[in-house]
XYZ file of C-alpha atoms in Angstrom:
296
model
C 4.319 74.732 253.781
C 2.666 71.231 252.278
C 4.420 68.113 252.936
C 4.948 65.055 249.587
C 3.709 62.392 250.375
C 6.360 59.602 249.355
C 5.319 56.884 247.166
C 7.099 53.703 246.485
C 7.214 52.039 243.863
C 5.494 55.372 241.478
C 7.230 53.615 238.025
C 4.849 50.654 239.049
C 0.610 50.694 237.928
C -0.388 51.506 241.073
C 2.410 53.927 242.164
C 1.624 56.199 238.739
C -2.224 56.310 238.709
C -1.359 57.344 242.843
C 0.925 60.570 241.848
C -1.621 61.180 239.029
C -5.370 60.923 241.407
C -2.184 63.204 244.425
C -1.719 66.198 241.590
C -5.137 66.583 241.060
C -5.928 66.747 244.276
C -3.293 69.380 244.686
C -0.946 67.978 246.693
C 3.377 67.188 246.290
C 4.695 64.333 245.308
C 8.350 62.824 246.388
C 8.407 59.201 243.866
C 10.356 57.137 244.980
C 12.225 54.980 242.595
C 16.129 52.874 241.978
C 16.118 54.780 238.784
C 15.009 58.833 239.756
C 17.187 59.863 236.870
C 14.835 58.058 234.556
C 11.763 59.518 236.359
C 9.638 62.258 233.633
C 10.029 65.556 235.355
C 6.368 67.012 235.886
C 5.451 69.631 238.635
C 4.917 69.405 241.689
C 6.944 65.491 241.601
C 10.226 65.546 243.096
C 12.037 61.327 242.078
C 14.624 60.368 245.187
C 16.252 57.261 244.894
C 15.229 54.021 247.189
C 15.531 50.386 246.970
C 14.699 48.438 249.463
C 17.838 46.168 249.454
C 19.714 49.556 249.969
C 19.063 50.139 253.795
C 21.219 53.459 252.801
C 17.900 54.497 251.289
C 15.474 55.224 253.702
C 16.015 57.886 255.898
C 16.392 59.945 252.496
C 13.802 59.401 251.177
C 11.545 60.076 254.012
C 13.253 63.107 255.428
C 10.110 65.198 256.505
C 8.087 62.989 254.667
C 4.418 62.759 257.071
C 1.745 60.615 254.457
C 3.555 57.152 252.883
C 1.997 54.850 250.335
C 4.477 51.493 250.243
C 4.247 47.617 248.442
C 5.743 45.121 250.094
C 6.266 42.398 247.737
C 6.315 38.386 248.307
C 9.056 36.426 250.375
C 9.896 35.704 246.953
C 10.633 38.826 245.241
C 13.013 39.393 248.645
C 11.389 42.551 249.805
C 9.882 40.980 252.787
C 13.875 40.102 254.253
C 14.528 44.178 254.651
C 11.262 45.192 255.083
C 11.020 45.082 259.404
C 14.345 47.683 258.753
C 11.887 49.968 256.409
C 9.160 49.865 259.330
C 12.189 50.587 261.739
C 13.157 54.059 259.979
C 9.234 54.880 259.676
C 8.683 54.546 262.806
C 12.517 56.752 263.130
C 11.180 59.559 260.973
C 7.844 60.637 262.780
C 5.511 58.701 259.782
C 2.043 59.772 260.628
C 0.503 57.760 257.976
C 1.393 54.145 256.383
C -0.561 52.880 253.828
C 0.621 49.280 252.363
C 0.041 46.904 250.369
C -0.102 43.858 250.994
C -2.970 40.583 249.335
C -5.556 39.068 250.422
C -4.953 36.346 253.371
C -3.138 33.268 251.988
C -2.246 30.447 254.772
C 1.070 29.011 254.577
C 0.845 25.308 256.318
C 1.959 26.831 259.699
C -1.031 28.019 259.939
C -0.428 31.524 259.776
C -1.336 34.606 257.362
C 1.445 34.347 254.930
C 2.692 38.198 255.141
C 2.215 38.413 259.012
C 6.490 39.089 258.756
C 5.275 41.934 256.623
C 1.722 43.241 258.552
C 3.543 42.543 262.307
C 6.550 44.674 262.393
C 4.093 47.654 261.252
C 1.567 46.854 264.185
C 4.252 45.933 266.775
C 5.405 49.519 265.636
C 2.559 51.414 265.935
C 2.812 52.643 263.324
C -0.359 54.495 262.342
C -1.127 52.048 258.559
C -3.789 51.213 255.933
C -3.516 47.712 254.498
C -5.047 47.447 251.864
C -5.524 43.515 250.328
C -6.225 43.301 246.985
C -6.603 39.543 244.845
C -4.689 38.894 241.896
C -3.958 41.416 239.621
C -5.238 41.165 235.859
C -2.055 42.625 234.613
C 0.008 39.750 235.347
C -2.136 37.678 231.632
C -0.105 41.397 230.592
C 3.576 40.650 232.186
C 3.752 37.412 232.679
C 4.415 33.984 232.266
C 1.025 34.126 231.549
C 1.035 36.300 228.788
C 3.096 34.467 226.881
C 0.748 31.125 227.222
C -2.233 33.506 226.015
C -0.355 34.925 222.553
C 0.418 30.855 222.299
C -2.859 29.382 222.174
C -3.294 28.155 225.346
C -3.682 29.224 229.153
C -2.471 26.688 230.742
C -3.103 26.868 234.200
C -4.079 23.971 237.427
C -7.074 26.522 238.520
C -9.191 23.597 237.930
C -12.680 25.218 237.874
C -12.024 27.635 241.197
C -12.448 31.532 240.334
C -11.523 34.453 241.296
C -11.890 38.175 241.396
C -8.925 39.777 239.821
C -8.584 43.175 240.030
C -7.362 46.201 237.564
C -3.967 47.286 239.577
C -4.440 51.148 238.490
C -7.525 50.543 241.001
C -5.921 50.231 243.408
C -3.988 53.362 242.863
C -7.250 55.101 243.378
C -8.227 53.532 246.434
C -5.346 54.564 248.256
C -4.899 57.963 246.518
C -8.292 57.685 248.600
C -7.389 57.022 251.714
C -3.839 59.110 251.347
C -6.607 62.247 251.772
C -9.089 61.388 254.198
C -7.913 60.346 257.987
C -10.785 58.313 258.780
C -9.017 55.312 257.254
C -5.992 54.565 259.170
C -4.999 51.554 261.293
C -8.149 49.686 258.841
C -7.341 46.799 256.062
C -9.402 47.070 253.104
C -9.710 43.634 251.461
C -9.560 44.689 247.606
C -10.764 42.782 243.789
C -12.917 42.807 241.016
C -16.517 43.393 240.757
C -16.475 40.016 238.928
C -15.343 36.869 240.011
C -14.517 34.416 237.008
C -12.750 31.044 236.454
C -10.078 30.253 234.160
C -12.674 29.320 230.946
C -13.926 32.789 231.434
C -10.452 34.508 231.751
C -9.899 32.482 228.255
C -12.392 33.258 226.580
C -12.530 36.723 226.919
C -9.148 36.533 226.600
C -9.609 35.485 223.051
C -12.556 37.798 222.046
C -10.852 40.706 222.728
C -7.607 39.503 221.042
C -8.601 37.779 217.820
C -7.053 34.979 219.120
C -8.286 31.249 219.926
C -7.435 30.849 223.502
C -8.154 27.794 226.166
C -8.442 26.777 228.756
C -6.271 23.280 230.405
C -5.858 22.725 234.041
C -1.828 21.844 233.701
C 0.269 21.111 236.949
C 3.163 24.232 236.393
C 5.734 21.674 237.225
C 4.704 19.946 232.782
C 6.227 23.322 231.839
C 10.071 22.155 232.991
C 11.399 24.988 234.639
C 12.525 25.394 238.266
C 10.586 29.475 238.362
C 8.857 31.609 236.230
C 8.064 35.145 235.365
C 5.061 36.066 238.370
C 4.746 39.768 237.317
C 6.947 42.517 236.547
C 9.577 40.807 235.281
C 9.609 38.902 239.225
C 11.125 35.101 239.023
C 9.016 32.963 241.221
C 9.755 29.109 242.095
C 7.193 27.167 240.371
C 6.540 25.583 243.856
C 5.290 29.126 245.716
C 3.342 29.579 242.038
C 1.754 25.964 242.670
C 0.980 26.298 246.258
C -0.553 29.822 245.197
C -3.107 27.937 242.117
C -2.962 25.134 245.309
C -5.043 28.252 246.960
C -7.289 29.207 244.129
C -8.658 26.077 243.459
C -9.586 26.121 248.179
C -11.693 29.386 246.590
C -9.586 31.645 248.747
C -10.078 34.548 246.111
C -13.298 33.824 244.477
C -14.420 36.640 246.818
C -15.931 39.999 245.321
C -16.128 42.384 247.966
C -17.669 45.599 247.821
C -15.016 48.363 248.962
C -13.385 49.534 245.515
C -16.227 51.086 244.491
C -17.438 52.280 247.944
C -13.640 54.500 248.279
C -13.409 55.408 245.056
C -16.745 55.929 244.169
C -17.397 53.808 240.563
C -17.489 49.768 240.568
C -14.055 48.278 239.477
C -12.119 47.562 236.495
C -14.231 44.626 234.584
C -11.137 42.165 232.988
C -12.814 42.698 229.668
C -13.039 46.348 229.000
C -8.763 46.022 230.963
C -9.063 43.039 228.835
C -10.042 45.213 224.992
C -7.506 47.938 226.503
C -4.861 45.418 226.814
C -5.385 43.937 222.942
C -2.362 44.151 221.392
C -0.049 43.002 223.801
C -1.243 39.756 222.802
C -1.481 40.076 218.833
C 2.036 39.679 218.844
C 4.625 37.262 218.153
C 4.297 34.724 220.848
C 7.651 33.568 222.484
C 9.524 30.489 222.629
C 8.282 28.123 225.467
C 10.187 28.248 228.025
C 13.646 25.481 228.276
C 13.404 22.345 230.560
C 16.028 23.467 232.746
C 19.261 20.469 233.816
């Protein structure tokens, strides 16, 4: 009997594509989500409750599972705090392969990689793991504060003229599907980027062309917004100081690398930002939300 693959984050941009690709390959899927009752019924997919903040959900989700796909969120989301217990449960469950999404290397002030707290427990546990380290998602222009800025015609972030090789999160789902169905990729780490490195002036021009709006890029500190935290992506509120550090890292050139791994693994070039923007043009054509209000 075929063993299902556990996909954590089944309803996200990555998870949806991953599940679709796995089903096309004839694999069974256990779709982990905080709201399994809302998951649409589909042959070959069994929804199950899972929440990183609820350790009691780990064992039932992992029962009988040999392969797992997971996404480790940044420390600001709280996901990294219970991740070590999750890794321990993976080890106890006898999981044979974990595909884990972290991020491109970001150095902390102490010189350590920002994601050591996530990756090191996996390595120390001896769980066979493929680390996926993607660049910033293109979806940040759809589901974060930057989407509101685009609607208002002023993309105001402290990026200077730095370049970034944005990646479509859906491409990561395709990569993960390729890795989960081929044993030779176990115990590897892959950097995942888009196929071009754009600066924010070019990004703004692309968004303007797709949306039909006037969009200009302005290099401005996020602190000028007068708030202490912002919606970083997907509804996750992140402290301004964390986002400011990410943009500082961006200005240092840490996200400008263009890596060929995506095309090598999925057999086609990564999605271009122009294509992504044209697909999502309607997002920026709606009426803009009010500017953030100043914190008390």
